Amino acid sequence: MRYHKIPDETVRRLPIYLRGLMFSAEKGSEHISSQSLATFVGVRSHQIRKDFSYFGDFGTPGVGYNIGKLAREIQRILRLDVVKRAALIGVGDLGSALLAYPGFGMYGLDIVAAFDSNPTKVGAKVNGIGIEDVSGIDSLRSRGIFLAIVAVPRQVAQETVDRLVGAGVKGILNFAPCRVEAPKRVKVITLDIAMELARLPYYMPAS
Amino acid sequence: MRYHKIPDETVRRLPIYLRGLMFSAEKGSEHISSQSLATFVGVRSHQIRKDFSYFGDFGTPGVGYNIGKLAREIQRILRLDVVKRAALIGVGDLGSALLAYPGFGMYGLDIVAAFDSNPTKVGAKVNGIGIEDVSGIDSLRSRGIFLAIVAVPRQVAQETVDRLVGAGVKGILNFAPCRVEAPKRVKVITLDIAMELARLPYYMPAS
DNA sequence: CCATGTGAAGGTATTCACAGCC
DNA sequence: GGCTGTGAATACCTTCACATGG
């Protein structure tokens, strides 16, 4: 089944596997079975094997998967094998936390520029990154930055996205709590932090 | 179809609808059609009507849905109609940003306590909330707090969750980039910010 | 006439069971 | 014996088409 489109749900799980493989590599063993990986990442072993079957034979029956080889293959599929430079728009509380967030590097993502509309912030440095005025967004194309993280207030989210699209950005992670429109060629993922929390009470027993 | 289990995917969309209804209420009109709501929130109108059909008749054929009534009903289903008090564990960069985050209130969620293991932080106030030592977690049950947000380093995430479970917490939003285990009676949602970004390059045209 | 609500159809993802291989 | 890889079976979700109601 090597020549098959990878289902979206599988793509959603690939970073989970990658994270699990990296942390389990710390333990020194070279191979891991779908069973052990299953308990480690919280996905059924059937599911894991099915997911991996979409892109080739990586496991050895009786042994398991070679951790390093599999991790590299997942990185290649997700196109994380070359470091991706990203820009952050909006250096408020959340934006500052994102600049300091250590987790992006493990996925080959690097925030190399930050923009804010507040003149009192422009020029300052946060975590080694100098804050530029939002007008500088237009220079992203020439700087070879095609990935952006939007952490601005909801009211200006759409205009920010429009500007990013105009600057040639191809992928946007949007933290503003609203839908934003973009041409089909630009992939937008919206992540509303509060919304995730809003689902919890539904699943909690009567409180 | 009034007596039917609500599918998980529908539950996942309910907060999106709720958010959309609240923002469209700002515009003054009293009713909204599945069609208009669809373009506003980015979900097909068929899907919206199907979703709403799982919990009763709220629309008026030829008119649409009463915005206020529908919003209240969604809040009731998600159990957001009474304010939920939540605790934050880990007041680092991300934790501080979450304390300052204005978005929780719209879903009836209120962070009323914060804990950290760093003695130099304990006693300080962030956004009006005094930071307590993590040992205080054990008092959550008696304070009537059953919801927790975990923003601690990965290495101590599991022990933090164990402690929260012991303190009677029933729902946990985990920002640590790893799976955490908890009894089935406790609902855990893990949100790894970097992982969302890791999916983007896959969907971006060759860069 | 316009928009909802819903069975039915269609599509997608998960689970199962086991053949094949080390 | 143990573990992978995968067709088949099942469950789930989405889309459609239209009857129903204001």
Coordinates of C-alpha atoms (C1' of nucleotides) in Angstrom, one line a residue:
Chain A
M1 CA 0.0 0.0 0.0
R2 CA 2.9 2.2 -0.6
Y3 CA 1.3 4.5 -3.1
H4 CA -1.6 5.9 -1.2
K5 CA -2.8 9.3 -0.1
I6 CA -2.1 9.8 3.6
P7 CA -5.4 10.5 5.4
D8 CA -5.7 13.8 7.2
E9 CA -6.2 12.1 10.5
T10 CA -3.0 10.2 10.0
V11 CA -1.2 13.5 9.3
R12 CA -2.6 14.9 12.5
R13 CA -1.1 11.9 14.4
L14 CA 2.3 12.0 12.7
P15 CA 3.7 14.8 15.0
I16 CA 2.5 12.8 18.0
Y17 CA 4.5 9.7 16.9
L18 CA 7.5 11.9 16.1
R19 CA 7.4 13.4 19.6
G20 CA 7.0 9.9 21.1
L21 CA 9.9 8.5 19.0
M22 CA 12.2 11.3 20.0
F23 CA 11.5 11.0 23.7
S24 CA 11.8 7.2 23.6
A25 CA 15.1 7.5 21.7
E26 CA 16.4 9.1 24.9
K27 CA 16.1 5.8 26.6
G28 CA 18.8 4.2 24.3
S29 CA 17.0 1.3 22.7
E30 CA 17.2 1.2 18.9
H31 CA 13.8 -0.4 18.1
I32 CA 10.3 0.0 19.3
S33 CA 7.2 -2.1 18.7
S34 CA 3.9 -0.7 17.7
Q35 CA 2.7 -2.0 21.1
S36 CA 5.2 -0.1 23.2
L37 CA 4.8 3.1 21.1
A38 CA 1.1 2.7 21.6
T39 CA 1.2 2.9 25.4
F40 CA 3.7 5.7 25.2
V41 CA 1.7 8.0 22.9
G42 CA -1.8 6.9 23.7
V43 CA -2.8 5.6 20.3
R44 CA -3.9 2.0 19.7
S45 CA -1.3 -0.3 18.1
H46 CA -3.6 -1.2 15.3
Q47 CA -3.9 2.4 14.4
I48 CA -0.2 3.0 14.5
R49 CA 0.6 0.1 12.2
K50 CA -2.2 1.2 9.8
D51 CA -0.9 4.8 9.8
F52 CA 2.6 3.6 9.1
S53 CA 1.4 1.3 6.3
Y54 CA 0.4 4.4 4.3
F55 CA 4.0 5.2 3.6
G56 CA 6.0 2.1 3.2
D57 CA 7.5 -0.8 5.1
F58 CA 9.5 0.4 8.0
G59 CA 9.0 -2.2 10.6
T60 CA 10.8 -5.6 10.9
P61 CA 8.4 -8.4 11.9
G62 CA 9.4 -9.8 15.2
V63 CA 11.5 -6.8 16.1
G64 CA 9.6 -3.6 15.6
Y65 CA 10.5 -0.2 14.1
N66 CA 13.9 1.4 13.9
I67 CA 13.4 4.5 15.9
G68 CA 15.8 6.8 14.1
K69 CA 14.9 5.7 10.7
L70 CA 11.2 6.0 11.3
A71 CA 11.6 9.4 12.9
R72 CA 13.5 10.7 10.0
E73 CA 10.9 9.4 7.6
I74 CA 8.1 11.1 9.4
Q75 CA 10.1 14.3 9.4
R76 CA 10.6 14.0 5.7
I77 CA 6.9 13.4 5.1
L78 CA 5.9 16.4 7.2
R79 CA 8.7 18.4 5.5
L80 CA 10.4 19.1 8.8
D81 CA 13.7 17.8 7.6
V82 CA 14.9 21.3 6.6
V83 CA 14.6 24.0 9.2
K84 CA 11.7 26.3 8.6
R85 CA 12.0 29.9 9.5
A86 CA 8.9 31.5 10.9
A87 CA 7.7 35.0 11.8
L88 CA 5.6 36.0 14.8
I89 CA 3.0 38.8 14.6
G90 CA 1.9 40.3 17.8
V91 CA 4.2 40.4 20.8
G92 CA 1.7 40.6 23.6
D93 CA 1.5 38.2 26.5
L94 CA 0.9 35.2 24.4
G95 CA 3.3 36.2 21.6
S96 CA 6.1 36.7 24.2
A97 CA 5.4 33.3 25.6
L98 CA 5.6 31.8 22.1
L99 CA 9.0 33.5 21.5
A100 CA 10.3 31.9 24.7
Y101 CA 8.7 28.5 24.0
P102 CA 11.3 25.9 23.6
G103 CA 9.2 23.3 21.9
F104 CA 9.3 24.6 18.3
G105 CA 12.9 23.6 17.7
M106 CA 12.2 19.9 18.0
Y107 CA 10.0 20.1 15.0
G108 CA 12.6 22.0 13.0
L109 CA 10.8 25.3 13.4
D110 CA 12.6 28.5 14.2
I111 CA 11.0 31.9 15.0
V112 CA 13.4 34.4 13.5
A113 CA 11.4 37.6 13.3
A114 CA 8.8 39.3 15.4
F115 CA 6.4 42.2 14.6
D116 CA 4.2 44.5 16.6
S117 CA 2.1 47.6 15.9
N118 CA 2.9 49.2 19.3
P119 CA 5.7 51.8 18.7
T120 CA 6.8 51.4 22.3
K121 CA 7.6 47.8 21.8
V122 CA 9.3 48.2 18.4
G123 CA 13.1 48.0 18.8
A124 CA 13.0 46.1 22.0
K125 CA 14.4 42.5 22.1
V126 CA 12.5 39.5 23.4
N127 CA 14.5 36.3 23.7
G128 CA 17.1 37.6 21.3
I129 CA 14.6 38.6 18.6
G130 CA 14.3 42.3 17.8
I131 CA 10.7 43.5 17.5
E132 CA 10.0 45.2 14.2
D133 CA 7.1 47.4 13.1
V134 CA 4.3 45.5 11.4
S135 CA 5.0 47.4 8.2
G136 CA 8.1 45.2 7.9
I137 CA 5.9 42.2 7.2
D138 CA 6.1 43.1 3.6
S139 CA 9.7 42.1 3.6
L140 CA 9.0 38.5 4.5
R141 CA 9.2 37.2 1.0
S142 CA 12.6 38.7 0.3
R143 CA 13.8 37.3 3.6
G144 CA 12.7 33.8 2.7
I145 CA 10.1 33.5 5.5
F146 CA 6.9 31.7 4.5
L147 CA 5.5 30.6 7.8
A148 CA 3.8 32.9 10.3
I149 CA 2.3 32.8 13.7
V150 CA -0.5 35.3 14.4
A151 CA -1.0 36.3 18.0
V152 CA -2.8 39.6 17.5
P153 CA -6.2 40.7 18.9
R154 CA -9.3 39.3 17.1
Q155 CA -10.2 42.7 15.6
V156 CA -7.0 43.0 13.5
A157 CA -6.5 39.3 12.8
Q158 CA -8.0 39.4 9.3
E159 CA -6.1 42.4 8.2
T160 CA -2.9 40.8 9.5
V161 CA -3.6 37.7 7.6
D162 CA -4.3 39.7 4.5
R163 CA -1.0 41.4 4.8
L164 CA 0.8 38.1 5.4
V165 CA -0.8 36.6 2.3
G166 CA 0.3 39.6 0.3
A167 CA 3.9 39.1 1.6
G168 CA 3.9 35.6 0.2
V169 CA 3.4 33.6 3.4
K170 CA 2.2 30.1 2.7
G171 CA 1.3 28.8 6.1
I172 CA -0.3 30.5 9.1
L173 CA -0.9 29.4 12.7
N174 CA -3.6 31.7 14.0
F175 CA -4.2 32.1 17.7
A176 CA -6.8 34.8 17.3
P177 CA -10.2 33.5 18.4
C178 CA -12.0 33.8 15.1
R179 CA -12.1 32.4 11.6
V180 CA -9.8 34.1 9.1
E181 CA -10.0 33.9 5.4
A182 CA -7.2 33.2 3.0
P183 CA -6.7 31.9 -0.5
K184 CA -6.8 28.2 -0.9
R185 CA -3.1 28.1 -1.6
V186 CA -2.4 29.4 1.9
K187 CA -2.9 26.8 4.7
V188 CA -4.3 28.3 7.9
I189 CA -4.7 26.5 11.2
T190 CA -6.6 28.3 13.9
L191 CA -5.9 27.4 17.5
D192 CA -8.3 29.0 20.0
I193 CA -6.8 28.1 23.4
A194 CA -9.9 28.9 25.4
M195 CA -12.1 26.8 23.0
E196 CA -10.2 23.7 24.0
L197 CA -10.9 24.4 27.6
A198 CA -14.6 25.0 26.8
R199 CA -15.0 21.4 25.8
L200 CA -13.9 20.0 29.1
P201 CA -17.0 20.6 31.3
Y202 CA -19.1 18.6 28.8
Y203 CA -17.0 15.5 29.5
M204 CA -16.7 16.1 33.2
P205 CA -19.1 14.2 35.5
A206 CA -21.7 16.5 37.2
S207 CA -19.8 19.0 39.2
Chain B
M1 CA -34.1 13.2 16.7
R2 CA -34.2 14.9 20.0
Y3 CA -33.1 11.9 22.1
H4 CA -29.7 11.1 20.5
K5 CA -26.2 11.0 21.7
I6 CA -24.3 14.0 20.4
P7 CA -21.3 12.9 18.3
D8 CA -17.9 13.9 19.5
E9 CA -17.2 15.9 16.3
T10 CA -20.3 17.9 17.0
V11 CA -19.2 18.6 20.5
R12 CA -15.9 19.8 19.1
R13 CA -17.8 22.3 16.8
L14 CA -20.2 23.6 19.4
P15 CA -17.7 26.1 20.9
I16 CA -17.0 27.3 17.4
Y17 CA -20.7 28.0 16.9
L18 CA -21.0 29.6 20.3
R19 CA -18.1 31.9 19.5
G20 CA -19.7 32.8 16.2
L21 CA -23.1 33.4 17.7
M22 CA -21.6 35.8 20.3
F23 CA -19.7 37.8 17.8
S24 CA -22.7 38.0 15.4
A25 CA -24.9 39.1 18.3
E26 CA -22.7 42.2 18.4
K27 CA -24.2 43.2 15.1
G28 CA -27.6 43.6 16.5
S29 CA -29.8 41.2 14.5
E30 CA -31.8 38.7 16.4
H31 CA -31.9 35.8 14.0
I32 CA -29.3 34.1 11.9
S33 CA -29.7 31.4 9.2
S34 CA -27.6 28.3 9.0
Q35 CA -26.3 29.8 5.7
S36 CA -25.0 33.1 7.2
L37 CA -23.6 31.3 10.2
A38 CA -21.8 28.9 7.8
T39 CA -19.9 31.6 6.1
F40 CA -19.2 33.3 9.4
V41 CA -17.7 30.3 11.2
G42 CA -16.4 28.3 8.2
V43 CA -18.6 25.2 8.5
R44 CA -21.0 24.0 5.8
S45 CA -24.7 24.9 6.4
H46 CA -25.7 21.2 6.0
Q47 CA -23.4 20.4 8.8
I48 CA -24.6 23.1 11.1
R49 CA -28.3 22.0 10.7
K50 CA -27.3 18.4 11.3
D51 CA -25.4 19.3 14.4
F52 CA -28.2 21.4 15.8
S53 CA -30.7 18.6 15.0
Y54 CA -29.1 16.4 17.7
F55 CA -30.5 18.5 20.4
G56 CA -33.9 19.7 19.5
D57 CA -35.8 22.2 17.4
F58 CA -34.4 25.6 17.7
G59 CA -34.8 27.1 14.3
T60 CA -37.8 28.6 12.7
P61 CA -38.2 27.6 9.0
G62 CA -38.1 30.6 6.8
V63 CA -36.5 32.7 9.5
G64 CA -33.5 31.0 11.0
Y65 CA -32.2 30.6 14.6
N66 CA -32.8 32.9 17.5
I67 CA -29.2 33.9 18.3
G68 CA -29.6 34.4 22.1
K69 CA -31.7 31.3 22.6
L70 CA -29.4 29.1 20.6
A71 CA -26.3 30.4 22.3
R72 CA -27.8 29.8 25.7
E73 CA -28.7 26.2 24.7
I74 CA -25.2 25.5 23.5
Q75 CA -23.9 26.9 26.8
R76 CA -26.2 24.6 28.7
I77 CA -25.1 21.5 26.7
L78 CA -21.5 22.3 27.2
R79 CA -22.2 23.0 30.9
L80 CA -20.8 26.5 30.5
D81 CA -24.0 28.1 31.9
V82 CA -22.5 28.2 35.4
V83 CA -19.1 29.8 35.8
K84 CA -16.4 27.2 36.2
R85 CA -13.5 28.0 38.5
A86 CA -10.1 26.7 37.3
A87 CA -6.6 26.5 38.7
L88 CA -3.4 27.1 36.8
I89 CA -0.3 25.0 37.6
G90 CA 3.0 26.4 36.4
V91 CA 3.4 30.2 36.1
G92 CA 6.2 30.3 33.6
D93 CA 6.0 32.3 30.3
L94 CA 3.1 30.3 29.0
G95 CA 1.3 30.1 32.3
S96 CA 1.6 33.9 32.8
A97 CA 0.2 34.5 29.3
L98 CA -2.7 32.2 30.2
L99 CA -3.4 34.1 33.4
A100 CA -3.6 37.3 31.3
Y101 CA -5.6 35.7 28.5
P102 CA -9.0 37.4 28.1
G103 CA -10.7 34.7 26.2
F104 CA -11.6 32.3 28.9
G105 CA -14.3 34.4 30.3
M106 CA -16.5 34.2 27.2
Y107 CA -16.9 30.5 27.9
G108 CA -17.7 31.0 31.5
L109 CA -14.3 29.9 32.7
D110 CA -12.4 31.7 35.4
I111 CA -8.9 31.1 36.6
V112 CA -9.0 31.8 40.3
A113 CA -5.8 30.1 41.6
A114 CA -2.2 29.7 40.4
F115 CA 0.5 27.4 41.7
D116 CA 4.3 27.2 41.1
S117 CA 7.1 25.2 42.5
N118 CA 9.6 28.0 42.4
P119 CA 9.8 29.6 45.8
T120 CA 10.9 32.9 44.3
K121 CA 7.6 33.1 42.5
V122 CA 5.4 32.1 45.3
G123 CA 3.7 35.0 47.0
A124 CA 3.9 37.2 43.9
K125 CA 0.8 38.3 42.1
V126 CA 0.1 37.9 38.4
N127 CA -2.9 39.6 37.0
G128 CA -4.5 39.8 40.4
I129 CA -4.0 36.2 41.3
G130 CA -1.6 35.3 44.1
I131 CA 0.8 32.5 43.3
E132 CA 0.8 29.6 45.8
D133 CA 3.2 26.8 46.4
V134 CA 2.3 23.6 44.5
S135 CA 1.6 21.9 47.9
G136 CA -1.5 23.9 47.9
I137 CA -2.9 21.8 45.1
D138 CA -4.2 19.4 47.7
S139 CA -6.7 22.1 48.9
L140 CA -8.5 22.3 45.5
R141 CA -11.3 19.9 46.5
S142 CA -12.2 21.9 49.5
R143 CA -12.1 25.1 47.5
G144 CA -14.5 23.7 45.0
I145 CA -12.1 23.8 42.1
F146 CA -12.4 20.8 39.7
L147 CA -10.8 22.2 36.6
A148 CA -7.0 22.6 36.0
I149 CA -4.7 24.0 33.4
V150 CA -1.2 22.4 33.4
A151 CA 1.6 24.5 32.1
V152 CA 4.6 22.9 33.7
P153 CA 7.7 21.3 32.0
R154 CA 7.3 17.9 30.5
Q155 CA 9.4 16.2 33.1
V156 CA 7.0 17.0 35.9
A157 CA 3.7 16.9 34.0
Q158 CA 2.7 13.4 35.0
E159 CA 3.4 14.0 38.7
T160 CA 1.5 17.2 38.5
V161 CA -1.5 15.4 37.0
D162 CA -1.3 12.7 39.6
R163 CA -1.5 15.3 42.3
L164 CA -4.4 17.0 40.7
V165 CA -6.3 13.7 40.4
G166 CA -5.6 13.1 44.0
A167 CA -7.1 16.6 44.8
G168 CA -10.4 15.6 43.1
V169 CA -9.9 17.5 39.8
K170 CA -12.2 16.2 37.1
G171 CA -10.9 17.9 34.0
I172 CA -7.4 18.9 32.9
L173 CA -6.1 21.0 30.0
N174 CA -2.5 19.9 29.5
F175 CA 0.0 22.1 27.7
A176 CA 3.0 19.9 28.4
P177 CA 4.2 18.2 25.2
C178 CA 3.6 14.7 26.3
R179 CA 0.9 12.2 27.0
V180 CA -0.3 12.1 30.6
E181 CA -2.2 9.3 32.2
A182 CA -5.2 9.7 34.4
P183 CA -8.2 7.6 35.5
K184 CA -11.0 7.3 33.0
R185 CA -13.2 9.5 35.3
V186 CA -10.9 12.4 34.7
K187 CA -11.0 14.0 31.3
V188 CA -7.7 15.2 29.9
I189 CA -7.2 17.3 26.8
T190 CA -3.6 17.8 25.7
L191 CA -2.7 20.8 23.6
D192 CA 0.8 20.8 22.2
I193 CA 1.2 24.2 20.6
A194 CA 4.3 23.3 18.6
M195 CA 2.6 20.2 17.3
E196 CA 0.0 22.2 15.5
L197 CA 2.6 24.3 13.8
A198 CA 4.4 21.1 12.8
R199 CA 1.5 20.1 10.6
L200 CA 1.7 23.3 8.5
P201 CA 4.7 22.5 6.3
Y202 CA 3.0 19.3 5.1
Y203 CA 0.2 21.4 3.6
M204 CA 2.3 24.1 2.2
P205 CA 3.3 24.0 -1.4
A206 CA 7.0 23.3 -2.0
S207 CA 9.0 26.1 -0.3
Chain C
dC1 C1' -41.1 31.3 -0.9
dC2 C1' -37.5 30.5 2.3
dA3 C1' -35.1 28.0 5.7
dT4 C1' -35.2 24.1 9.0
dG5 C1' -34.9 19.2 10.2
dT6 C1' -33.9 14.5 8.9
dG7 C1' -33.9 9.9 6.7
dA8 C1' -30.9 8.0 3.3
dA9 C1' -26.6 7.8 0.7
dG10 C1' -22.0 8.3 0.4
dG11 C1' -17.4 8.8 2.2
dT12 C1' -13.8 8.4 5.6
dA13 C1' -11.5 6.5 9.5
dT14 C1' -11.0 2.8 13.0
dT15 C1' -11.0 -1.8 14.5
dC16 C1' -10.4 -6.5 13.6
dA17 C1' -8.2 -10.8 12.3
dC18 C1' -4.8 -13.1 10.3
dA19 C1' -1.3 -14.2 6.6
dG20 C1' 3.5 -13.5 6.2
dC21 C1' 8.0 -12.8 7.8
dC22 C1' 12.0 -12.5 11.0
Chain D
dG1 C1' 7.1 -16.9 19.3
dG2 C1' 6.6 -12.2 18.3
dC3 C1' 5.5 -8.4 15.5
dT4 C1' 4.4 -6.3 11.1
dG5 C1' 1.4 -5.1 7.2
dT6 C1' -3.2 -5.2 5.2
dG7 C1' -7.7 -6.6 3.2
dA8 C1' -12.2 -7.0 5.3
dA9 C1' -15.7 -5.5 8.5
dT10 C1' -17.4 -2.1 11.3
dA11 C1' -18.3 2.3 13.1
dC12 C1' -18.5 7.0 12.5
dC13 C1' -19.1 11.4 10.2
dT14 C1' -20.6 14.2 6.3
dT15 C1' -23.2 15.3 2.4
dC16 C1' -27.4 15.2 -0.1
dA17 C1' -32.2 15.7 -1.2
dC18 C1' -36.5 16.8 0.1
dA19 C1' -40.6 16.7 3.0
dT20 C1' -42.2 19.9 6.5
dG21 C1' -43.4 24.2 8.5
dG22 C1' -43.7 29.3 9.1

